[in-house]
mmCIF file of C-alpha atoms in Angstrom:
data_model
loop_
_atom_site.group_PDB
_atom_site.id
_atom_site.type_symbol
_atom_site.label_atom_id
_atom_site.label_comp_id
_atom_site.label_asym_id
_atom_site.label_seq_id
_atom_site.Cartn_x
_atom_site.Cartn_y
_atom_site.Cartn_z
ATOM 1 C CA MET A 255 -11.872 0.147 -39.451
ATOM 2 C CA ALA A 256 -8.889 2.331 -38.786
ATOM 3 C CA LYS A 257 -5.552 0.617 -38.820
ATOM 4 C CA ASN A 258 -4.149 2.319 -35.761
ATOM 5 C CA GLY A 259 -3.558 0.394 -32.560
ATOM 6 C CA PHE A 260 -6.523 1.677 -30.641
ATOM 7 C CA PHE A 261 -9.200 0.567 -33.051
ATOM 8 C CA SER A 262 -7.504 -2.637 -33.977
ATOM 9 C CA ARG A 263 -7.429 -3.455 -30.285
ATOM 10 C CA LEU A 264 -11.163 -2.956 -30.064
ATOM 11 C CA ARG A 265 -11.617 -5.144 -33.063
ATOM 12 C CA ARG A 266 -9.719 -7.955 -31.424
ATOM 13 C CA VAL A 267 -11.961 -7.813 -28.428
ATOM 14 C CA ASP A 268 -14.853 -8.837 -30.671
ATOM 15 C CA ASP A 269 -12.827 -11.384 -32.574
ATOM 16 C CA LEU A 270 -12.892 -14.293 -30.178
ATOM 17 C CA SER A 271 -10.639 -16.440 -32.322
ATOM 18 C CA HIS A 272 -7.798 -13.971 -32.050
ATOM 19 C CA GLU A 273 -5.425 -14.639 -29.234
ATOM 20 C CA VAL A 274 -3.448 -11.737 -27.889
ATOM 21 C CA HIS A 275 0.143 -12.150 -29.028
ATOM 22 C CA VAL A 276 2.717 -10.922 -26.561
ATOM 23 C CA LEU A 277 6.400 -10.426 -27.199
ATOM 24 C CA ALA A 278 8.193 -10.934 -23.884
ATOM 25 C CA VAL A 279 11.748 -9.685 -23.503
ATOM 26 C CA ASP A 280 13.946 -10.683 -20.566
ATOM 27 C CA ASP A 281 17.580 -11.723 -20.308
ATOM 28 C CA SER A 282 16.866 -13.952 -17.304
ATOM 29 C CA LEU A 283 15.931 -17.502 -18.242
ATOM 30 C CA VAL A 284 14.044 -17.997 -14.985
ATOM 31 C CA ASP A 285 12.003 -14.838 -15.542
ATOM 32 C CA ARG A 286 11.348 -15.713 -19.161
ATOM 33 C CA LYS A 287 9.926 -19.058 -18.167
ATOM 34 C CA VAL A 288 7.718 -17.457 -15.542
ATOM 35 C CA ILE A 289 6.416 -14.628 -17.715
ATOM 36 C CA GLU A 290 5.788 -17.029 -20.565
ATOM 37 C CA ARG A 291 3.673 -19.239 -18.322
ATOM 38 C CA LEU A 292 1.883 -16.248 -16.789
ATOM 39 C CA LEU A 293 0.914 -15.072 -20.250
ATOM 40 C CA LYS A 294 -0.066 -18.499 -21.550
ATOM 41 C CA ILE A 295 -2.256 -19.159 -18.559
ATOM 42 C CA THR A 296 -4.105 -15.933 -19.353
ATOM 43 C CA SER A 297 -4.647 -17.230 -22.887
ATOM 44 C CA CYS A 298 -2.029 -15.196 -24.678
ATOM 45 C CA LYS A 299 0.216 -16.387 -27.441
ATOM 46 C CA VAL A 300 3.798 -15.770 -26.365
ATOM 47 C CA THR A 301 7.098 -15.183 -28.079
ATOM 48 C CA ALA A 302 9.874 -14.891 -25.529
ATOM 49 C CA VAL A 303 13.257 -13.464 -26.462
ATOM 50 C CA ASP A 304 16.340 -12.810 -24.404
ATOM 51 C CA SER A 305 17.354 -9.347 -25.558
ATOM 52 C CA GLY A 306 16.152 -6.060 -26.969
ATOM 53 C CA ARG A 307 18.144 -6.772 -30.075
ATOM 54 C CA ARG A 308 16.308 -10.045 -30.665
ATOM 55 C CA ALA A 309 13.019 -8.315 -30.006
ATOM 56 C CA LEU A 310 13.782 -5.794 -32.732
ATOM 57 C CA GLN A 311 14.858 -8.582 -35.061
ATOM 58 C CA PHE A 312 11.599 -10.376 -34.401
ATOM 59 C CA LEU A 313 9.654 -7.255 -35.220
ATOM 60 C CA GLY A 314 11.761 -6.629 -38.265
ATOM 61 C CA LEU A 315 13.145 -3.398 -36.854
ATOM 62 C CA ASP A 316 16.755 -4.371 -36.430
ATOM 63 C CA GLU A 317 18.890 -1.843 -38.311
ATOM 64 C CA THR A 318 21.613 -4.311 -39.087
ATOM 65 C CA GLU A 319 19.169 -6.524 -40.923
ATOM 66 C CA LYS A 320 18.688 -5.456 -44.494
ATOM 67 C CA ASN A 321 15.473 -7.400 -44.664
ATOM 68 C CA SER A 322 12.790 -5.396 -42.924
ATOM 69 C CA VAL A 323 10.188 -8.143 -42.907
ATOM 70 C CA ALA A 324 9.419 -9.570 -39.485
ATOM 71 C CA LEU A 325 10.749 -13.061 -38.845
ATOM 72 C CA ASP A 326 7.323 -14.234 -37.930
ATOM 73 C CA GLY A 327 4.168 -13.132 -39.675
ATOM 74 C CA LEU A 328 2.261 -12.932 -36.406
ATOM 75 C CA LYS A 329 1.244 -9.485 -35.352
ATOM 76 C CA VAL A 330 2.392 -8.430 -31.921
ATOM 77 C CA ASP A 331 -0.300 -6.961 -29.686
ATOM 78 C CA LEU A 332 1.805 -6.191 -26.647
ATOM 79 C CA ILE A 333 5.454 -6.008 -25.735
ATOM 80 C CA ILE A 334 6.468 -6.689 -22.180
ATOM 81 C CA THR A 335 10.092 -6.092 -21.400
ATOM 82 C CA ASP A 336 12.498 -6.173 -18.515
ATOM 83 C CA TYR A 337 14.196 -2.865 -17.805
ATOM 84 C CA CYS A 338 17.694 -3.995 -16.777
ATOM 85 C CA MET A 339 19.216 -5.993 -19.581
ATOM 86 C CA PRO A 340 22.790 -6.077 -20.878
ATOM 87 C CA GLY A 341 23.279 -4.479 -24.270
ATOM 88 C CA MET A 342 19.990 -2.747 -24.894
ATOM 89 C CA THR A 343 17.941 -1.831 -21.838
ATOM 90 C CA GLY A 344 14.172 -2.076 -21.809
ATOM 91 C CA TYR A 345 14.080 1.697 -21.883
ATOM 92 C CA GLU A 346 16.179 1.808 -25.054
ATOM 93 C CA LEU A 347 13.964 -0.832 -26.599
ATOM 94 C CA LEU A 348 10.922 1.230 -25.661
ATOM 95 C CA LYS A 349 12.390 4.274 -27.377
ATOM 96 C CA LYS A 350 13.146 2.326 -30.525
ATOM 97 C CA ILE A 351 9.618 0.982 -30.669
ATOM 98 C CA LYS A 352 7.968 4.309 -30.001
ATOM 99 C CA GLY A 353 10.278 5.848 -32.585
ATOM 100 C CA SER A 354 9.036 3.504 -35.273
ATOM 101 C CA SER A 355 6.062 4.544 -37.352
ATOM 102 C CA THR A 356 5.130 0.915 -37.894
ATOM 103 C CA PHE A 357 5.331 -0.231 -34.313
ATOM 104 C CA ARG A 358 4.768 2.776 -32.102
ATOM 105 C CA GLU A 359 1.143 1.845 -31.535
ATOM 106 C CA ILE A 360 2.066 -1.427 -29.888
ATOM 107 C CA PRO A 361 1.710 -0.995 -26.132
ATOM 108 C CA VAL A 362 4.931 -1.551 -24.232
ATOM 109 C CA VAL A 363 4.993 -2.572 -20.596
ATOM 110 C CA ILE A 364 8.176 -2.366 -18.567
ATOM 111 C CA MET A 365 9.048 -4.763 -15.754
ATOM 112 C CA SER A 366 11.655 -3.991 -13.167
ATOM 113 C CA SER A 367 12.765 -5.284 -9.814
ATOM 114 C CA GLU A 368 13.800 -1.773 -8.853
ATOM 115 C CA ASN A 369 10.977 0.442 -7.779
ATOM 116 C CA VAL A 370 12.670 3.695 -8.690
ATOM 117 C CA LEU A 371 10.410 6.654 -9.262
ATOM 118 C CA THR A 372 12.622 8.404 -11.788
ATOM 119 C CA ARG A 373 12.849 5.197 -13.768
ATOM 120 C CA ILE A 374 9.089 4.713 -13.740
ATOM 121 C CA ASP A 375 8.506 8.311 -14.791
ATOM 122 C CA ARG A 376 11.055 8.109 -17.567
ATOM 123 C CA CYS A 377 9.403 5.039 -19.003
ATOM 124 C CA LEU A 378 5.902 6.427 -18.785
ATOM 125 C CA GLU A 379 7.053 9.673 -20.381
ATOM 126 C CA GLU A 380 8.607 7.758 -23.218
ATOM 127 C CA GLY A 381 5.255 6.129 -23.858
ATOM 128 C CA ALA A 382 5.270 2.955 -21.808
ATOM 129 C CA GLU A 383 1.773 1.777 -21.120
ATOM 130 C CA ASP A 384 2.509 0.474 -17.672
ATOM 131 C CA PHE A 385 5.289 -0.403 -15.304
ATOM 132 C CA ILE A 386 5.237 -3.619 -13.299
ATOM 133 C CA VAL A 387 7.415 -4.160 -10.280
ATOM 134 C CA LYS A 388 8.954 -7.616 -10.225
ATOM 135 C CA PRO A 389 8.392 -10.321 -9.210
ATOM 136 C CA VAL A 390 5.475 -10.468 -11.608
ATOM 137 C CA LYS A 391 2.312 -12.051 -10.268
ATOM 138 C CA LEU A 392 -0.662 -13.605 -11.969
ATOM 139 C CA SER A 393 -2.830 -10.672 -10.876
ATOM 140 C CA ASP A 394 -0.467 -8.257 -12.662
ATOM 141 C CA VAL A 395 -0.814 -10.080 -15.957
ATOM 142 C CA LYS A 396 -4.568 -10.522 -15.591
ATOM 143 C CA ARG A 397 -4.961 -6.826 -14.888
ATOM 144 C CA LEU A 398 -2.839 -5.917 -17.888
ATOM 145 C CA LYS A 399 -4.802 -8.121 -20.195
ATOM 146 C CA ARG A 400 -8.095 -6.901 -18.861
ATOM 147 C CA CYS A 401 -7.066 -3.247 -19.137
ATOM 148 C CA MET A 402 -5.741 -3.490 -22.645
ATOM 149 C CA PHE A 403 -7.750 -6.173 -24.310
ATOM 150 C CA GLY A 404 -10.699 -6.644 -22.024
ATOM 151 C CA GLU A 405 -14.195 -5.374 -22.187
ATOM 152 C CA GLY A 406 -13.108 -1.969 -23.368
ATOM 153 C CA LEU A 407 -13.837 -0.354 -20.025
ATOM 154 C CA GLY A 408 -10.251 -0.551 -18.951
ATOM 155 C CA LEU A 409 -8.656 1.034 -21.977
ATOM 156 C CA ASN A 410 -5.777 3.323 -21.350
ATOM 157 C CA LYS A 411 -6.935 6.748 -20.302
ATOM 158 C CA ARG A 412 -4.569 8.608 -22.603
ATOM 159 C CA LYS A 413 -5.715 6.672 -25.645
ATOM 160 C CA LEU A 414 -9.349 7.213 -24.741
ATOM 161 C CA GLU A 415 -8.862 10.941 -24.486
ATOM 162 C CA GLU A 416 -6.975 11.129 -27.749
ATOM 163 C CA HIS A 417 -9.484 9.191 -29.729
ATOM 164 C CA CYS A 418 -12.784 10.019 -28.130
ATOM 165 C CA GLY A 419 -12.092 13.613 -27.264
ATOM 166 C CA VAL A 420 -13.439 12.970 -23.797
ATOM 167 C CA ALA A 421 -11.756 14.426 -20.747
ATOM 168 C CA ILE A 422 -11.638 11.776 -18.097
ATOM 169 C CA PRO A 423 -11.450 13.165 -14.556
ATOM 170 C CA SER A 424 -8.074 12.771 -12.870
ATOM 171 C CA PRO A 425 -7.307 12.503 -9.187
ATOM 172 C CA THR A 426 -6.995 15.839 -7.371
ATOM 173 C CA PRO A 427 -3.701 17.488 -8.334
ATOM 174 C CA SER A 428 -3.281 19.081 -4.909
ATOM 175 C CA LEU A 429 -2.537 15.695 -3.370
ATOM 176 C CA ASP A 430 0.639 15.434 -5.410
ATOM 177 C CA ASP A 431 2.965 17.063 -2.919
ATOM 178 C CA ASP A 432 4.991 13.951 -2.384
ATOM 179 C CA ASN A 433 6.700 12.244 -5.286
ATOM 180 C CA VAL A 434 3.692 10.695 -6.883
ATOM 181 C CA SER A 435 3.877 10.392 -10.600
ATOM 182 C CA SER A 436 0.189 9.836 -10.979
ATOM 183 C CA ASN A 437 -0.322 13.513 -11.722
ATOM 184 C CA ARG A 438 1.486 13.065 -14.983
ATOM 185 C CA SER A 439 -0.094 9.811 -15.929
ATOM 186 C CA PRO A 440 -3.212 9.339 -13.873
ATOM 187 C CA PRO A 441 -4.446 5.869 -13.087
ATOM 188 C CA SER A 442 -6.394 4.183 -15.818
ATOM 189 C CA PRO A 443 -9.942 3.267 -14.860
ATOM 190 C CA CYS A 444 -8.668 -0.238 -14.331
ATOM 191 C CA SER A 445 -6.084 0.321 -11.653
ATOM 192 C CA PRO A 446 -3.192 2.639 -10.855
ATOM 193 C CA ARG A 447 -0.073 2.405 -12.962
ATOM 194 C CA SER A 448 2.968 0.583 -11.772
ATOM 195 C CA PHE A 449 1.411 -0.623 -8.565
ATOM 196 C CA SER A 450 1.132 -4.187 -9.520
ATOM 197 C CA SER A 451 -0.017 -5.791 -6.368
ATOM 198 C CA LEU A 452 -2.763 -3.376 -5.475
ATOM 199 C CA PRO A 453 -6.258 -4.648 -6.158
ATOM 200 C CA SER A 454 -7.709 -3.186 -9.325
ATOM 201 C CA SER A 455 -9.914 -0.675 -7.579
ATOM 202 C CA PRO A 456 -11.620 2.246 -9.294
ATOM 203 C CA THR A 457 -10.060 5.691 -9.449
ATOM 204 C CA SER A 458 -11.687 6.635 -6.191
ATOM 205 C CA SER A 459 -8.569 5.214 -4.562
ATOM 206 C CA THR A 460 -6.478 8.116 -3.378
ATOM 207 C CA PRO A 461 -3.004 8.782 -4.787
ATOM 208 C CA LEU A 462 -1.771 7.906 -1.324
ATOM 209 C CA ASP A 463 -2.507 4.291 -2.211
ATOM 210 C CA SER A 464 0.080 4.577 -4.927
ATOM 211 C CA PRO A 465 3.180 5.344 -2.834
ATOM 212 C CA THR A 466 2.358 2.521 -0.450
ATOM 213 C CA ARG A 467 3.301 -0.218 -2.846
ATOM 214 C CA ARG A 468 6.254 1.816 -4.033
ATOM 215 C CA PHE A 469 7.676 2.413 -0.601
ATOM 216 C CA GLU A 470 7.019 -1.133 0.448
ATOM 217 C CA ALA A 471 8.879 -2.416 -2.558
ATOM 218 C CA SER A 472 11.691 0.101 -2.448
ATOM 219 C CA SER A 473 12.678 -1.044 1.013
ATOM 220 C CA GLU A 474 13.767 -4.268 -0.645
ATOM 221 C CA SER A 475 16.367 -2.585 -2.785
ATOM 222 C CA MET B 95 -3.964 -44.595 2.940
ATOM 223 C CA GLU B 96 -2.089 -44.337 6.230
ATOM 224 C CA ILE B 97 1.152 -43.664 4.395
ATOM 225 C CA VAL B 98 -0.415 -41.005 2.188
ATOM 226 C CA GLY B 99 -1.852 -39.246 5.220
ATOM 227 C CA GLN B 100 1.505 -39.240 6.955
ATOM 228 C CA LEU B 101 3.311 -37.983 3.908
ATOM 229 C CA GLN B 102 0.737 -35.283 3.356
ATOM 230 C CA LYS B 103 1.104 -34.131 6.935
ATOM 231 C CA GLN B 104 4.860 -34.107 6.578
ATOM 232 C CA PHE B 105 4.498 -32.051 3.436
ATOM 233 C CA VAL B 106 2.196 -29.508 5.031
ATOM 234 C CA ASP B 107 4.358 -29.187 8.144
ATOM 235 C CA PHE B 108 7.511 -28.848 6.135
ATOM 236 C CA SER B 109 6.020 -26.303 3.734
ATOM 237 C CA THR B 110 4.653 -24.275 6.608
ATOM 238 C CA SER B 111 8.053 -24.208 8.245
ATOM 239 C CA LEU B 112 9.691 -23.034 5.024
ATOM 240 C CA TYR B 113 7.353 -20.087 4.840
ATOM 241 C CA GLY B 114 7.545 -19.486 8.557
ATOM 242 C CA GLU B 115 11.320 -19.425 8.579
ATOM 243 C CA GLY B 116 11.445 -17.135 5.586
ATOM 244 C CA PHE B 117 13.039 -19.546 3.160
ATOM 245 C CA LEU B 118 10.132 -19.101 0.813
ATOM 246 C CA ASP B 119 7.786 -16.198 0.344
ATOM 247 C CA GLU B 120 4.522 -15.450 -1.421
ATOM 248 C CA GLN B 121 6.094 -15.617 -4.847
ATOM 249 C CA TYR B 122 6.565 -19.367 -4.451
ATOM 250 C CA LEU B 123 2.822 -19.615 -3.919
ATOM 251 C CA GLN B 124 2.361 -17.619 -7.111
ATOM 252 C CA LEU B 125 4.362 -20.233 -8.984
ATOM 253 C CA GLN B 126 2.056 -22.951 -7.643
ATOM 254 C CA LYS B 127 -0.858 -21.132 -9.261
ATOM 255 C CA LEU B 128 0.824 -21.560 -12.603
ATOM 256 C CA GLN B 129 0.989 -25.325 -12.296
ATOM 257 C CA ASP B 130 -1.902 -27.450 -13.498
ATOM 258 C CA GLU B 131 -2.665 -30.686 -15.360
ATOM 259 C CA SER B 132 -1.366 -29.199 -18.589
ATOM 260 C CA ASN B 133 1.848 -28.134 -16.851
ATOM 261 C CA PRO B 134 2.229 -30.503 -13.911
ATOM 262 C CA ASP B 135 5.957 -29.954 -13.466
ATOM 263 C CA PHE B 136 6.094 -26.223 -13.908
ATOM 264 C CA VAL B 137 7.385 -25.338 -10.456
ATOM 265 C CA CYS B 138 10.022 -28.033 -10.539
ATOM 266 C CA GLU B 139 11.141 -26.889 -13.990
ATOM 267 C CA VAL B 140 11.473 -23.255 -12.982
ATOM 268 C CA VAL B 141 13.279 -24.160 -9.807
ATOM 269 C CA SER B 142 15.685 -26.362 -11.778
ATOM 270 C CA LEU B 143 16.453 -23.427 -14.027
ATOM 271 C CA PHE B 144 17.015 -21.379 -10.916
ATOM 272 C CA PHE B 145 19.451 -23.962 -9.541
ATOM 273 C CA ASP B 146 21.474 -24.004 -12.774
ATOM 274 C CA ASP B 147 21.477 -20.242 -13.024
ATOM 275 C CA SER B 148 22.429 -19.782 -9.376
ATOM 276 C CA GLU B 149 25.355 -22.147 -9.454
ATOM 277 C CA LYS B 150 26.741 -20.371 -12.488
ATOM 278 C CA LEU B 151 26.313 -17.026 -10.749
ATOM 279 C CA LEU B 152 27.994 -18.227 -7.565
ATOM 280 C CA ASN B 153 30.969 -19.400 -9.608
ATOM 281 C CA ASN B 154 31.092 -16.127 -11.486
ATOM 282 C CA LEU B 155 30.985 -14.236 -8.222
ATOM 283 C CA ALA B 156 33.813 -16.253 -6.748
ATOM 284 C CA THR B 157 35.913 -15.622 -9.849
ATOM 285 C CA ALA B 158 35.104 -11.936 -9.956
ATOM 286 C CA LEU B 159 36.059 -11.459 -6.315
ATOM 287 C CA GLN B 160 39.336 -13.307 -6.779
ATOM 288 C CA GLN B 161 40.627 -10.885 -9.404
ATOM 289 C CA GLN B 162 43.697 -8.779 -8.666
ATOM 290 C CA VAL B 163 41.606 -5.707 -9.307
ATOM 291 C CA VAL B 164 38.010 -6.417 -8.426
ATOM 292 C CA ASP B 165 35.437 -4.993 -10.804
ATOM 293 C CA PHE B 166 32.666 -4.186 -8.345
ATOM 294 C CA LYS B 167 30.316 -3.213 -11.133
ATOM 295 C CA GLN B 168 30.627 -6.679 -12.564
ATOM 296 C CA VAL B 169 30.165 -8.241 -9.142
ATOM 297 C CA ASP B 170 27.077 -6.113 -8.634
ATOM 298 C CA ALA B 171 25.700 -7.156 -12.001
ATOM 299 C CA HIS B 172 25.938 -10.808 -10.999
ATOM 300 C CA VAL B 173 24.329 -10.153 -7.620
ATOM 301 C CA HIS B 174 21.578 -8.159 -9.283
ATOM 302 C CA GLN B 175 20.832 -11.105 -11.537
ATOM 303 C CA PHE B 176 20.823 -13.457 -8.583
ATOM 304 C CA LYS B 177 18.531 -11.134 -6.682
ATOM 305 C CA GLY B 178 16.154 -11.135 -9.622
ATOM 306 C CA SER B 179 15.952 -14.860 -10.098
ATOM 307 C CA SER B 180 15.674 -15.645 -6.393
ATOM 308 C CA SER B 181 12.920 -13.064 -6.111
ATOM 309 C CA SER B 182 11.084 -14.596 -9.056
ATOM 310 C CA ILE B 183 10.890 -17.996 -7.435
ATOM 311 C CA GLY B 184 10.292 -16.782 -3.910
ATOM 312 C CA ALA B 185 13.636 -17.712 -2.368
ATOM 313 C CA GLN B 186 13.377 -14.919 0.165
ATOM 314 C CA ARG B 187 16.482 -15.435 2.266
ATOM 315 C CA VAL B 188 18.656 -15.696 -0.809
ATOM 316 C CA LYS B 189 17.104 -12.539 -2.177
ATOM 317 C CA ASN B 190 17.667 -10.655 1.079
ATOM 318 C CA MET B 191 21.288 -11.759 1.145
ATOM 319 C CA CYS B 192 21.661 -10.351 -2.366
ATOM 320 C CA VAL B 193 20.313 -7.017 -1.185
ATOM 321 C CA ALA B 194 22.937 -6.858 1.545
ATOM 322 C CA PHE B 195 25.589 -7.966 -0.909
ATOM 323 C CA ARG B 196 24.738 -5.130 -3.297
ATOM 324 C CA ASN B 197 25.305 -2.601 -0.543
ATOM 325 C CA PHE B 198 28.853 -3.875 -0.075
ATOM 326 C CA CYS B 199 29.386 -3.715 -3.831
ATOM 327 C CA GLU B 200 28.335 -0.111 -3.830
ATOM 328 C CA GLU B 201 30.787 0.614 -1.034
ATOM 329 C CA LYS B 202 33.464 -1.351 -2.901
ATOM 330 C CA ASN B 203 33.977 -3.232 0.342
ATOM 331 C CA LEU B 204 35.865 -6.380 -0.618
ATOM 332 C CA ASP B 205 35.743 -7.977 2.819
ATOM 333 C CA GLY B 206 32.041 -7.343 3.052
ATOM 334 C CA CYS B 207 31.553 -8.841 -0.378
ATOM 335 C CA LEU B 208 33.544 -11.935 0.437
ATOM 336 C CA ARG B 209 31.579 -12.461 3.622
ATOM 337 C CA CYS B 210 28.345 -11.997 1.718
ATOM 338 C CA LEU B 211 29.381 -14.488 -0.891
ATOM 339 C CA GLN B 212 30.026 -17.024 1.824
ATOM 340 C CA GLN B 213 26.621 -16.388 3.355
ATOM 341 C CA LEU B 214 24.967 -16.373 -0.033
ATOM 342 C CA ASN B 215 26.449 -19.775 -0.797
ATOM 343 C CA HIS B 216 25.159 -20.988 2.532
ATOM 344 C CA GLU B 217 21.648 -19.650 2.030
ATOM 345 C CA TYR B 218 21.482 -20.913 -1.502
ATOM 346 C CA PHE B 219 22.459 -24.476 -0.655
ATOM 347 C CA LEU B 220 20.104 -24.429 2.294
ATOM 348 C CA VAL B 221 17.112 -23.478 0.171
ATOM 349 C CA LYS B 222 18.192 -25.862 -2.559
ATOM 350 C CA ASN B 223 18.233 -28.661 -0.050
ATOM 351 C CA LYS B 224 14.820 -27.670 1.320
ATOM 352 C CA LEU B 225 13.239 -27.436 -2.116
ATOM 353 C CA GLU B 226 14.641 -30.781 -3.125
ATOM 354 C CA THR B 227 13.133 -32.275 0.020
ATOM 355 C CA LEU B 228 9.825 -30.646 -0.828
ATOM 356 C CA PHE B 229 9.841 -32.066 -4.328
ATOM 357 C CA ARG B 230 10.780 -35.483 -2.986
ATOM 358 C CA LEU B 231 7.821 -35.425 -0.597
ATOM 359 C CA GLU B 232 5.530 -34.455 -3.455
ATOM 360 C CA ARG B 233 6.780 -37.349 -5.545
ATOM 361 C CA GLN B 234 6.330 -39.773 -2.656
ATOM 362 C CA ILE B 235 2.759 -38.610 -2.098
ATOM 363 C CA VAL B 236 1.889 -39.044 -5.760
ATOM 364 C CA GLU B 237 3.605 -42.424 -5.935
ATOM 365 C CA ALA B 238 1.633 -43.555 -2.898
ATOM 366 C CA GLY B 239 -1.533 -42.638 -4.769
ATOM 367 C CA GLY B 240 -2.309 -39.389 -2.977
ATOM 368 C CA THR B 241 -2.630 -35.783 -4.059
ATOM 369 C CA VAL B 242 -0.264 -33.057 -2.967
ATOM 370 C CA PRO B 243 -1.942 -30.660 -0.519
ATOM 371 C CA VAL B 244 -2.312 -27.102 -1.749
ATOM 372 C CA ILE B 245 -0.713 -24.544 0.531
ATOM 373 C CA VAL B 246 -2.570 -21.269 0.632
ATOM 374 C CA ALA B 247 -1.114 -18.023 2.004
#
């Protein structure tokens, strides 16, 4: 089987003994405890670190470390990181990971309490798999796991197109008058990106569903 | 059995009022979902972390606002953190106070910030008190041989 992320993900779906290993990055102790529990309850193995720097060290990517071997032999299947962190932001961490030939295939999900469109777009453009608005709920994590490591039906649209050469229909572009980023990164078959509390409905949901959660959330900040 | 019933009713009434009065929101219910036999104290543990974190932040805020030259960016950073943690546990009124506080930070309005800090302190200790009461009721129910009622949205 090919060694790239896509096929090795499929392989893990069949391998029932393999638990999905998630590297969670968040400077907030409260949030780390919550995300760790959310992931464990969905049967993931979790390594939680408090900074981007530590995440890179764990992966063996830290430039200041001469030794490039990862601290832990466990392979990481998913990285979920907070956006706003002192030192290295989640965005900077994302860039470092996507800039690494060894680790760029690992899906990275960004979490943020701020529902800012430009931020979401920036992250998706840089290769983030998904963007979750905090506070993170159980349904968000379940959806993530299902989409990335589930029955294969929910695999990321972009990856599917790249590897299968199949064009998957996107929502109608003409509906993108208002600031909806879904034209750039259309919803995966599982559920729309970055709209964590919407039910995981099929792509027949209009793009207008997408701004609803955004605008609801942005009134908080 | 009489005692358990009374305590359970107290618990339900009190919980309902906390949600009704906006002290807690849906996120607190989310935390309940993460608690089970394998992790029976999860909510209490997270909330304890929140208490520790919050008290540190409140102190930091007081210090930051007492400086000769106030660094509003630093103040905002603390409030942002507080907003995040309160949001993660469902402490809605605290979170909302943080939102208002951040606006004053942006405006570099010292008076506004000081007033917000006062209110934030107030809201925080209120919710702390309420949560501690909630946990106490839970303990009493369990000690009396009952099970804690599950509150659903």
